[in-house]
Amino acid sequence: MRLQDNPSLYYAYFHFWKVVPVLIIPETANTHLNGIEQEMGKFRQQFLLEAALDLKASLAKENIDLILLKKDENLIPTLKEICNAYEIEHTVTSYPRGTYEGNILGALCELTAVFTCEDDNLVAMDELPFTELPKVFTPFRKEIEANLDVRDMTQKPLLKKFKDCHKFTDSFELIQHPKHPNSAFPFTGGEAAAHKRLNYYLWESKSILDYKQTRNELIGENYSSKLSAYLALGNLSPVQVYYAIKDFEAQVEKNDSTYWLLFELLWREYFILIALQAQTKIYSPQGIQNKKAKSYTNNIQKFEQWCTGNTEHPFINANMKEFVATGYMSNRGRQNVASYLVHHLKIDWRWGATFFEKHLIDYDISLNWCNWMYVAGVGNNTRNKVFNPTLQQERYDPENAYCSLWNGSIGLD
Ligand SMILES: Cc1cc2nc3c(=O)[nH]c(=O)nc-3n(C[C@H](O)[C@H](O)[C@H](O)COP(=O)(O)OP(=O)(O)OC[C@H]3O[C@@H](n4cnc5c(N)ncnc54)[C@H](O)[C@@H]3O)c2cc1C
């Protein structure tokens, strides 16, 4: 969802004389456990719509109507109607990362020729320096770092006027939910907001210079980049972030922290590739490992206590309360609550991944499911790390500031 550095958009406008822009928006979250749709968390939905409407407004300024379509049972018939009405022969889109996107593309393949572009990646897939993707991250990172060849950014294309007369577009109601005053993620969706955040984190506040020291903190807007949701929705490309960091390093300073943000982008890259390779295995209990699946007790009451932040552990509760109240949780928090669900409560990791999918503003199919597999010990692990929430709380919330913020003044709810 962006105009700048968008290979699909560039390809479409460069190669075809008429372009009909269509954006498909999910209103529900899929659950990969039983195929039933679940309601999407309100903060995730709001951010998604903000981003979509921002793109629509940007295109409207160029005399272009963006057709917004709901991802529901009418989607494929409507796409067919659009193809017929505008005599569409080619579809250009991002490389699909999820099964549902793949299915939509499958249906489009029957109507038009389809071209996919790698809009989400840092390194082009056919330029990866391996024949087989390493099973763990470190060899992947080392090999990529030694051969890093990031593509040039694409220009904003010369856009061609298109009027849809609102015949096909679905309407969406953007509901503005008040942001929690303690939210670490009080940002708005959209391309302009994404650049504002990137600019602030690097150039204005220079918070990036301390990223390696602050990234495990829990309170506030600037302990980490908060770029995840913009990357997940494509309001920013990883290529743009990469060049912004390189630019900053050249003009201001290069240190361990600036490197570490790039390091995290490589985790993102790795999980995108792992998920593409693993396909639907990422939703299976044994993940991508060929071991026998663990047995879980799956106590529903304990799961509900986890979801609502009412477990026996204040550190877990604080994180879950923040999550439901804002749609965001720090990486430290995510690792802890996931580990607690799987290893302490003995609940199927996929229940947790599904709950995250519902609420996370930065939900990304590959990052969510691969991180959950990792914590559950069924992903790209060499060892199975179990977090001790008491020690984690002592280390990362020594003054009880975070637990007090979300659980009440004494940090014990
Ligand atoms: C169980 C679990 C589920 C997660 N689900 C998601 C998800 O759905 N979407 C998502 O974007 N991130 C997910 N993460 C990864 C990580 O927690 C978030 O990317 C990060 O907290 C977002 O905040 P930030 O942008 O400030 O991160 P920063 O620390 O500033 O990191 C910069 C960027 O690097 C990437 N990154 C950081 N950590 C990771 C990681 N562990 N794996 C892969 N890429 C990473 C992200 O794109 C992030 O925006 C998950 C982590 C866990 C443990």
PDB file of N, CA, C and O in Angstrom, residues 317-374:
ATOM      1  N   ASN A 317       0.569 -10.864  32.450  1.00  0.00           N
ATOM      2  CA  ASN A 317      -0.697 -10.119  32.442  1.00  0.00           C
ATOM      3  C   ASN A 317      -0.522  -8.707  31.889  1.00  0.00           C
ATOM      4  O   ASN A 317      -1.333  -8.237  31.092  1.00  0.00           O
ATOM      5  N   ALA A 318       0.553  -8.045  32.311  1.00  0.00           N
ATOM      6  CA  ALA A 318       0.778  -6.669  31.848  1.00  0.00           C
ATOM      7  C   ALA A 318       0.916  -6.651  30.328  1.00  0.00           C
ATOM      8  O   ALA A 318       0.324  -5.807  29.638  1.00  0.00           O
ATOM      9  N   ASN A 319       1.676  -7.596  29.798  1.00  0.00           N
ATOM     10  CA  ASN A 319       1.873  -7.631  28.346  1.00  0.00           C
ATOM     11  C   ASN A 319       0.569  -7.914  27.604  1.00  0.00           C
ATOM     12  O   ASN A 319       0.276  -7.289  26.584  1.00  0.00           O
ATOM     13  N   MET A 320      -0.206  -8.857  28.125  1.00  0.00           N
ATOM     14  CA  MET A 320      -1.454  -9.187  27.436  1.00  0.00           C
ATOM     15  C   MET A 320      -2.459  -8.041  27.531  1.00  0.00           C
ATOM     16  O   MET A 320      -3.217  -7.778  26.598  1.00  0.00           O
ATOM     17  N   LYS A 321      -2.437  -7.343  28.661  1.00  0.00           N
ATOM     18  CA  LYS A 321      -3.360  -6.199  28.793  1.00  0.00           C
ATOM     19  C   LYS A 321      -2.973  -5.093  27.821  1.00  0.00           C
ATOM     20  O   LYS A 321      -3.826  -4.487  27.174  1.00  0.00           O
ATOM     21  N   GLU A 322      -1.673  -4.841  27.729  1.00  0.00           N
ATOM     22  CA  GLU A 322      -1.224  -3.827  26.768  1.00  0.00           C
ATOM     23  C   GLU A 322      -1.663  -4.230  25.354  1.00  0.00           C
ATOM     24  O   GLU A 322      -2.179  -3.407  24.582  1.00  0.00           O
ATOM     25  N   PHE A 323      -1.471  -5.495  25.053  1.00  0.00           N
ATOM     26  CA  PHE A 323      -1.764  -5.990  23.706  1.00  0.00           C
ATOM     27  C   PHE A 323      -3.228  -5.765  23.322  1.00  0.00           C
ATOM     28  O   PHE A 323      -3.545  -5.200  22.270  1.00  0.00           O
ATOM     29  N   VAL A 324      -4.122  -6.186  24.204  1.00  0.00           N
ATOM     30  CA  VAL A 324      -5.544  -6.074  23.868  1.00  0.00           C
ATOM     31  C   VAL A 324      -5.990  -4.606  23.874  1.00  0.00           C
ATOM     32  O   VAL A 324      -6.836  -4.194  23.083  1.00  0.00           O
ATOM     33  N   ALA A 325      -5.361  -3.797  24.727  1.00  0.00           N
ATOM     34  CA  ALA A 325      -5.773  -2.385  24.825  1.00  0.00           C
ATOM     35  C   ALA A 325      -5.204  -1.521  23.701  1.00  0.00           C
ATOM     36  O   ALA A 325      -5.672  -0.405  23.480  1.00  0.00           O
ATOM     37  N   THR A 326      -4.174  -2.039  22.994  1.00  0.00           N
ATOM     38  CA  THR A 326      -3.527  -1.186  21.982  1.00  0.00           C
ATOM     39  C   THR A 326      -3.305  -1.864  20.630  1.00  0.00           C
ATOM     40  O   THR A 326      -3.073  -1.187  19.634  1.00  0.00           O
ATOM     41  N   GLY A 327      -3.287  -3.195  20.591  1.00  0.00           N
ATOM     42  CA  GLY A 327      -2.965  -3.901  19.339  1.00  0.00           C
ATOM     43  C   GLY A 327      -1.470  -4.034  19.116  1.00  0.00           C
ATOM     44  O   GLY A 327      -1.027  -4.485  18.063  1.00  0.00           O
ATOM     45  N   TYR A 328      -0.673  -3.660  20.114  1.00  0.00           N
ATOM     46  CA  TYR A 328       0.789  -3.748  19.975  1.00  0.00           C
ATOM     47  C   TYR A 328       1.394  -4.334  21.250  1.00  0.00           C
ATOM     48  O   TYR A 328       0.858  -4.147  22.344  1.00  0.00           O
ATOM     49  N   MET A 329       2.495  -5.030  21.094  1.00  0.00           N
ATOM     50  CA  MET A 329       3.271  -5.524  22.244  1.00  0.00           C
ATOM     51  C   MET A 329       4.728  -5.567  21.805  1.00  0.00           C
ATOM     52  O   MET A 329       5.018  -5.845  20.633  1.00  0.00           O
ATOM     53  N   SER A 330       5.631  -5.284  22.744  1.00  0.00           N
ATOM     54  CA  SER A 330       7.062  -5.286  22.405  1.00  0.00           C
ATOM     55  C   SER A 330       7.517  -6.690  22.011  1.00  0.00           C
ATOM     56  O   SER A 330       6.852  -7.683  22.334  1.00  0.00           O
ATOM     57  N   ASN A 331       8.663  -6.771  21.391  1.00  0.00           N
ATOM     58  CA  ASN A 331       9.202  -8.081  21.038  1.00  0.00           C
ATOM     59  C   ASN A 331       9.509  -8.894  22.295  1.00  0.00           C
ATOM     60  O   ASN A 331       9.245 -10.090  22.355  1.00  0.00           O
ATOM     61  N   ARG A 332      10.022  -8.235  23.321  1.00  0.00           N
ATOM     62  CA  ARG A 332      10.308  -8.923  24.594  1.00  0.00           C
ATOM     63  C   ARG A 332       9.021  -9.522  25.163  1.00  0.00           C
ATOM     64  O   ARG A 332       8.978 -10.662  25.599  1.00  0.00           O
ATOM     65  N   GLY A 333       7.965  -8.708  25.133  1.00  0.00           N
ATOM     66  CA  GLY A 333       6.674  -9.175  25.635  1.00  0.00           C
ATOM     67  C   GLY A 333       6.159 -10.355  24.821  1.00  0.00           C
ATOM     68  O   GLY A 333       5.708 -11.362  25.379  1.00  0.00           O
ATOM     69  N   ARG A 334       6.249 -10.246  23.505  1.00  0.00           N
ATOM     70  CA  ARG A 334       5.721 -11.322  22.641  1.00  0.00           C
ATOM     71  C   ARG A 334       6.426 -12.647  22.939  1.00  0.00           C
ATOM     72  O   ARG A 334       5.799 -13.702  23.006  1.00  0.00           O
ATOM     73  N   GLN A 335       7.743 -12.576  23.102  1.00  0.00           N
ATOM     74  CA  GLN A 335       8.484 -13.818  23.373  1.00  0.00           C
ATOM     75  C   GLN A 335       8.034 -14.431  24.695  1.00  0.00           C
ATOM     76  O   GLN A 335       7.870 -15.644  24.808  1.00  0.00           O
ATOM     77  N   ASN A 336       7.838 -13.571  25.683  1.00  0.00           N
ATOM     78  CA  ASN A 336       7.451 -14.067  27.006  1.00  0.00           C
ATOM     79  C   ASN A 336       6.048 -14.649  27.039  1.00  0.00           C
ATOM     80  O   ASN A 336       5.837 -15.731  27.576  1.00  0.00           O
ATOM     81  N   VAL A 337       5.090 -13.928  26.469  1.00  0.00           N
ATOM     82  CA  VAL A 337       3.713 -14.445  26.564  1.00  0.00           C
ATOM     83  C   VAL A 337       3.556 -15.712  25.726  1.00  0.00           C
ATOM     84  O   VAL A 337       2.809 -16.627  26.090  1.00  0.00           O
ATOM     85  N   ALA A 338       4.292 -15.767  24.612  1.00  0.00           N
ATOM     86  CA  ALA A 338       4.201 -16.962  23.761  1.00  0.00           C
ATOM     87  C   ALA A 338       4.810 -18.160  24.491  1.00  0.00           C
ATOM     88  O   ALA A 338       4.218 -19.247  24.542  1.00  0.00           O
ATOM     89  N   SER A 339       5.977 -17.945  25.083  1.00  0.00           N
ATOM     90  CA  SER A 339       6.639 -19.026  25.813  1.00  0.00           C
ATOM     91  C   SER A 339       5.757 -19.499  26.977  1.00  0.00           C
ATOM     92  O   SER A 339       5.619 -20.698  27.228  1.00  0.00           O
ATOM     93  N   TYR A 340       5.146 -18.551  27.654  1.00  0.00           N
ATOM     94  CA  TYR A 340       4.296 -18.888  28.804  1.00  0.00           C
ATOM     95  C   TYR A 340       3.099 -19.737  28.362  1.00  0.00           C
ATOM     96  O   TYR A 340       2.757 -20.738  28.997  1.00  0.00           O
ATOM     97  N   LEU A 341       2.491 -19.338  27.262  1.00  0.00           N
ATOM     98  CA  LEU A 341       1.317 -20.080  26.777  1.00  0.00           C
ATOM     99  C   LEU A 341       1.686 -21.528  26.454  1.00  0.00           C
ATOM    100  O   LEU A 341       0.999 -22.469  26.844  1.00  0.00           O
ATOM    101  N   VAL A 342       2.801 -21.669  25.754  1.00  0.00           N
ATOM    102  CA  VAL A 342       3.161 -22.998  25.255  1.00  0.00           C
ATOM    103  C   VAL A 342       3.784 -23.862  26.354  1.00  0.00           C
ATOM    104  O   VAL A 342       3.376 -25.006  26.554  1.00  0.00           O
ATOM    105  N   HIS A 343       4.776 -23.290  27.065  1.00  0.00           N
ATOM    106  CA  HIS A 343       5.572 -24.121  27.970  1.00  0.00           C
ATOM    107  C   HIS A 343       5.031 -24.174  29.401  1.00  0.00           C
ATOM    108  O   HIS A 343       5.256 -25.155  30.094  1.00  0.00           O
ATOM    109  N   HIS A 344       4.340 -23.117  29.839  1.00  0.00           N
ATOM    110  CA  HIS A 344       3.786 -23.152  31.198  1.00  0.00           C
ATOM    111  C   HIS A 344       2.329 -23.611  31.197  1.00  0.00           C
ATOM    112  O   HIS A 344       1.942 -24.439  31.994  1.00  0.00           O
ATOM    113  N   LEU A 345       1.541 -23.028  30.300  1.00  0.00           N
ATOM    114  CA  LEU A 345       0.116 -23.390  30.294  1.00  0.00           C
ATOM    115  C   LEU A 345      -0.157 -24.623  29.438  1.00  0.00           C
ATOM    116  O   LEU A 345      -1.261 -25.155  29.460  1.00  0.00           O
ATOM    117  N   LYS A 346       0.841 -25.032  28.656  1.00  0.00           N
ATOM    118  CA  LYS A 346       0.728 -26.242  27.808  1.00  0.00           C
ATOM    119  C   LYS A 346      -0.461 -26.143  26.840  1.00  0.00           C
ATOM    120  O   LYS A 346      -1.292 -27.043  26.729  1.00  0.00           O
ATOM    121  N   ILE A 347      -0.532 -24.996  26.202  1.00  0.00           N
ATOM    122  CA  ILE A 347      -1.609 -24.777  25.228  1.00  0.00           C
ATOM    123  C   ILE A 347      -1.007 -24.722  23.825  1.00  0.00           C
ATOM    124  O   ILE A 347       0.080 -24.158  23.622  1.00  0.00           O
ATOM    125  N   ASP A 348      -1.708 -25.305  22.893  1.00  0.00           N
ATOM    126  CA  ASP A 348      -1.289 -25.364  21.485  1.00  0.00           C
ATOM    127  C   ASP A 348      -0.834 -23.973  21.025  1.00  0.00           C
ATOM    128  O   ASP A 348      -1.608 -23.008  21.108  1.00  0.00           O
ATOM    129  N   TRP A 349       0.380 -23.887  20.543  1.00  0.00           N
ATOM    130  CA  TRP A 349       0.941 -22.592  20.135  1.00  0.00           C
ATOM    131  C   TRP A 349       0.090 -21.915  19.068  1.00  0.00           C
ATOM    132  O   TRP A 349       0.056 -20.688  18.961  1.00  0.00           O
ATOM    133  N   ARG A 350      -0.650 -22.719  18.300  1.00  0.00           N
ATOM    134  CA  ARG A 350      -1.427 -22.128  17.204  1.00  0.00           C
ATOM    135  C   ARG A 350      -2.628 -21.338  17.721  1.00  0.00           C
ATOM    136  O   ARG A 350      -3.127 -20.454  17.054  1.00  0.00           O
ATOM    137  N   TRP A 351      -3.080 -21.664  18.942  1.00  0.00           N
ATOM    138  CA  TRP A 351      -4.149 -20.850  19.540  1.00  0.00           C
ATOM    139  C   TRP A 351      -3.617 -19.438  19.794  1.00  0.00           C
ATOM    140  O   TRP A 351      -4.301 -18.449  19.571  1.00  0.00           O
ATOM    141  N   GLY A 352      -2.391 -19.391  20.288  1.00  0.00           N
ATOM    142  CA  GLY A 352      -1.772 -18.088  20.558  1.00  0.00           C
ATOM    143  C   GLY A 352      -1.529 -17.317  19.271  1.00  0.00           C
ATOM    144  O   GLY A 352      -1.805 -16.115  19.180  1.00  0.00           O
ATOM    145  N   ALA A 353      -1.026 -18.025  18.255  1.00  0.00           N
ATOM    146  CA  ALA A 353      -0.747 -17.361  16.971  1.00  0.00           C
ATOM    147  C   ALA A 353      -2.034 -16.799  16.373  1.00  0.00           C
ATOM    148  O   ALA A 353      -2.052 -15.714  15.783  1.00  0.00           O
ATOM    149  N   THR A 354      -3.127 -17.536  16.555  1.00  0.00           N
ATOM    150  CA  THR A 354      -4.419 -17.091  16.025  1.00  0.00           C
ATOM    151  C   THR A 354      -4.922 -15.857  16.778  1.00  0.00           C
ATOM    152  O   THR A 354      -5.469 -14.924  16.178  1.00  0.00           O
ATOM    153  N   PHE A 355      -4.700 -15.851  18.087  1.00  0.00           N
ATOM    154  CA  PHE A 355      -5.112 -14.683  18.878  1.00  0.00           C
ATOM    155  C   PHE A 355      -4.282 -13.459  18.474  1.00  0.00           C
ATOM    156  O   PHE A 355      -4.803 -12.346  18.352  1.00  0.00           O
ATOM    157  N   PHE A 356      -2.999 -13.669  18.234  1.00  0.00           N
ATOM    158  CA  PHE A 356      -2.143 -12.570  17.758  1.00  0.00           C
ATOM    159  C   PHE A 356      -2.633 -12.073  16.392  1.00  0.00           C
ATOM    160  O   PHE A 356      -2.673 -10.884  16.128  1.00  0.00           O
ATOM    161  N   GLU A 357      -2.974 -13.011  15.543  1.00  0.00           N
ATOM    162  CA  GLU A 357      -3.429 -12.638  14.193  1.00  0.00           C
ATOM    163  C   GLU A 357      -4.651 -11.727  14.262  1.00  0.00           C
ATOM    164  O   GLU A 357      -4.797 -10.783  13.496  1.00  0.00           O
ATOM    165  N   LYS A 358      -5.503 -12.013  15.203  1.00  0.00           N
ATOM    166  CA  LYS A 358      -6.717 -11.204  15.345  1.00  0.00           C
ATOM    167  C   LYS A 358      -6.388  -9.757  15.741  1.00  0.00           C
ATOM    168  O   LYS A 358      -6.932  -8.814  15.183  1.00  0.00           O
ATOM    169  N   HIS A 359      -5.463  -9.590  16.680  1.00  0.00           N
ATOM    170  CA  HIS A 359      -5.280  -8.263  17.281  1.00  0.00           C
ATOM    171  C   HIS A 359      -4.087  -7.453  16.781  1.00  0.00           C
ATOM    172  O   HIS A 359      -4.097  -6.221  16.885  1.00  0.00           O
ATOM    173  N   LEU A 360      -3.045  -8.115  16.309  1.00  0.00           N
ATOM    174  CA  LEU A 360      -1.802  -7.375  16.032  1.00  0.00           C
ATOM    175  C   LEU A 360      -1.962  -6.339  14.923  1.00  0.00           C
ATOM    176  O   LEU A 360      -2.280  -6.692  13.783  1.00  0.00           O
ATOM    177  N   ILE A 361      -1.674  -5.106  15.238  1.00  0.00           N
ATOM    178  CA  ILE A 361      -1.683  -4.059  14.209  1.00  0.00           C
ATOM    179  C   ILE A 361      -0.656  -4.393  13.135  1.00  0.00           C
ATOM    180  O   ILE A 361      -0.869  -4.137  11.956  1.00  0.00           O
ATOM    181  N   ASP A 362       0.471  -4.985  13.568  1.00  0.00           N
ATOM    182  CA  ASP A 362       1.528  -5.280  12.596  1.00  0.00           C
ATOM    183  C   ASP A 362       1.468  -6.731  12.117  1.00  0.00           C
ATOM    184  O   ASP A 362       2.482  -7.285  11.679  1.00  0.00           O
ATOM    185  N   TYR A 363       0.278  -7.329  12.177  1.00  0.00           N
ATOM    186  CA  TYR A 363       0.189  -8.744  11.800  1.00  0.00           C
ATOM    187  C   TYR A 363       0.798  -8.986  10.420  1.00  0.00           C
ATOM    188  O   TYR A 363       0.458  -8.325   9.437  1.00  0.00           O
ATOM    189  N   ASP A 364       1.687  -9.946  10.385  1.00  0.00           N
ATOM    190  CA  ASP A 364       2.335 -10.340   9.138  1.00  0.00           C
ATOM    191  C   ASP A 364       2.344 -11.859   9.151  1.00  0.00           C
ATOM    192  O   ASP A 364       2.867 -12.465  10.095  1.00  0.00           O
ATOM    193  N   ILE A 365       1.770 -12.440   8.141  1.00  0.00           N
ATOM    194  CA  ILE A 365       1.590 -13.893   8.146  1.00  0.00           C
ATOM    195  C   ILE A 365       2.904 -14.630   8.416  1.00  0.00           C
ATOM    196  O   ILE A 365       2.967 -15.528   9.252  1.00  0.00           O
ATOM    197  N   SER A 366       3.967 -14.225   7.745  1.00  0.00           N
ATOM    198  CA  SER A 366       5.236 -14.962   7.874  1.00  0.00           C
ATOM    199  C   SER A 366       5.865 -14.713   9.240  1.00  0.00           C
ATOM    200  O   SER A 366       6.320 -15.642   9.912  1.00  0.00           O
ATOM    201  N   LEU A 367       5.894 -13.445   9.654  1.00  0.00           N
ATOM    202  CA  LEU A 367       6.578 -13.118  10.915  1.00  0.00           C
ATOM    203  C   LEU A 367       5.827 -13.684  12.110  1.00  0.00           C
ATOM    204  O   LEU A 367       6.422 -14.172  13.068  1.00  0.00           O
ATOM    205  N   ASN A 368       4.506 -13.621  12.055  1.00  0.00           N
ATOM    206  CA  ASN A 368       3.748 -14.123  13.187  1.00  0.00           C
ATOM    207  C   ASN A 368       3.912 -15.637  13.330  1.00  0.00           C
ATOM    208  O   ASN A 368       4.314 -16.145  14.374  1.00  0.00           O
ATOM    209  N   TRP A 369       3.625 -16.354  12.259  1.00  0.00           N
ATOM    210  CA  TRP A 369       3.608 -17.820  12.378  1.00  0.00           C
ATOM    211  C   TRP A 369       5.013 -18.378  12.561  1.00  0.00           C
ATOM    212  O   TRP A 369       5.211 -19.343  13.300  1.00  0.00           O
ATOM    213  N   CYS A 370       6.010 -17.774  11.935  1.00  0.00           N
ATOM    214  CA  CYS A 370       7.383 -18.286  12.109  1.00  0.00           C
ATOM    215  C   CYS A 370       7.921 -17.967  13.503  1.00  0.00           C
ATOM    216  O   CYS A 370       8.627 -18.782  14.096  1.00  0.00           O
ATOM    217  N   ASN A 371       7.588 -16.794  14.039  1.00  0.00           N
ATOM    218  CA  ASN A 371       8.024 -16.493  15.405  1.00  0.00           C
ATOM    219  C   ASN A 371       7.349 -17.422  16.406  1.00  0.00           C
ATOM    220  O   ASN A 371       7.972 -17.879  17.361  1.00  0.00           O
ATOM    221  N   TRP A 372       6.075 -17.685  16.199  1.00  0.00           N
ATOM    222  CA  TRP A 372       5.376 -18.609  17.110  1.00  0.00           C
ATOM    223  C   TRP A 372       5.972 -20.013  17.022  1.00  0.00           C
ATOM    224  O   TRP A 372       6.178 -20.678  18.037  1.00  0.00           O
ATOM    225  N   MET A 373       6.256 -20.464  15.811  1.00  0.00           N
ATOM    226  CA  MET A 373       6.874 -21.795  15.670  1.00  0.00           C
ATOM    227  C   MET A 373       8.195 -21.822  16.421  1.00  0.00           C
ATOM    228  O   MET A 373       8.535 -22.796  17.085  1.00  0.00           O
ATOM    229  N   TYR A 374       8.927 -20.731  16.298  1.00  0.00           N
ATOM    230  CA  TYR A 374      10.247 -20.642  16.931  1.00  0.00           C
ATOM    231  C   TYR A 374      10.122 -20.778  18.452  1.00  0.00           C
ATOM    232  O   TYR A 374      10.815 -21.577  19.081  1.00  0.00           O
TER     233      TYR A 374
END
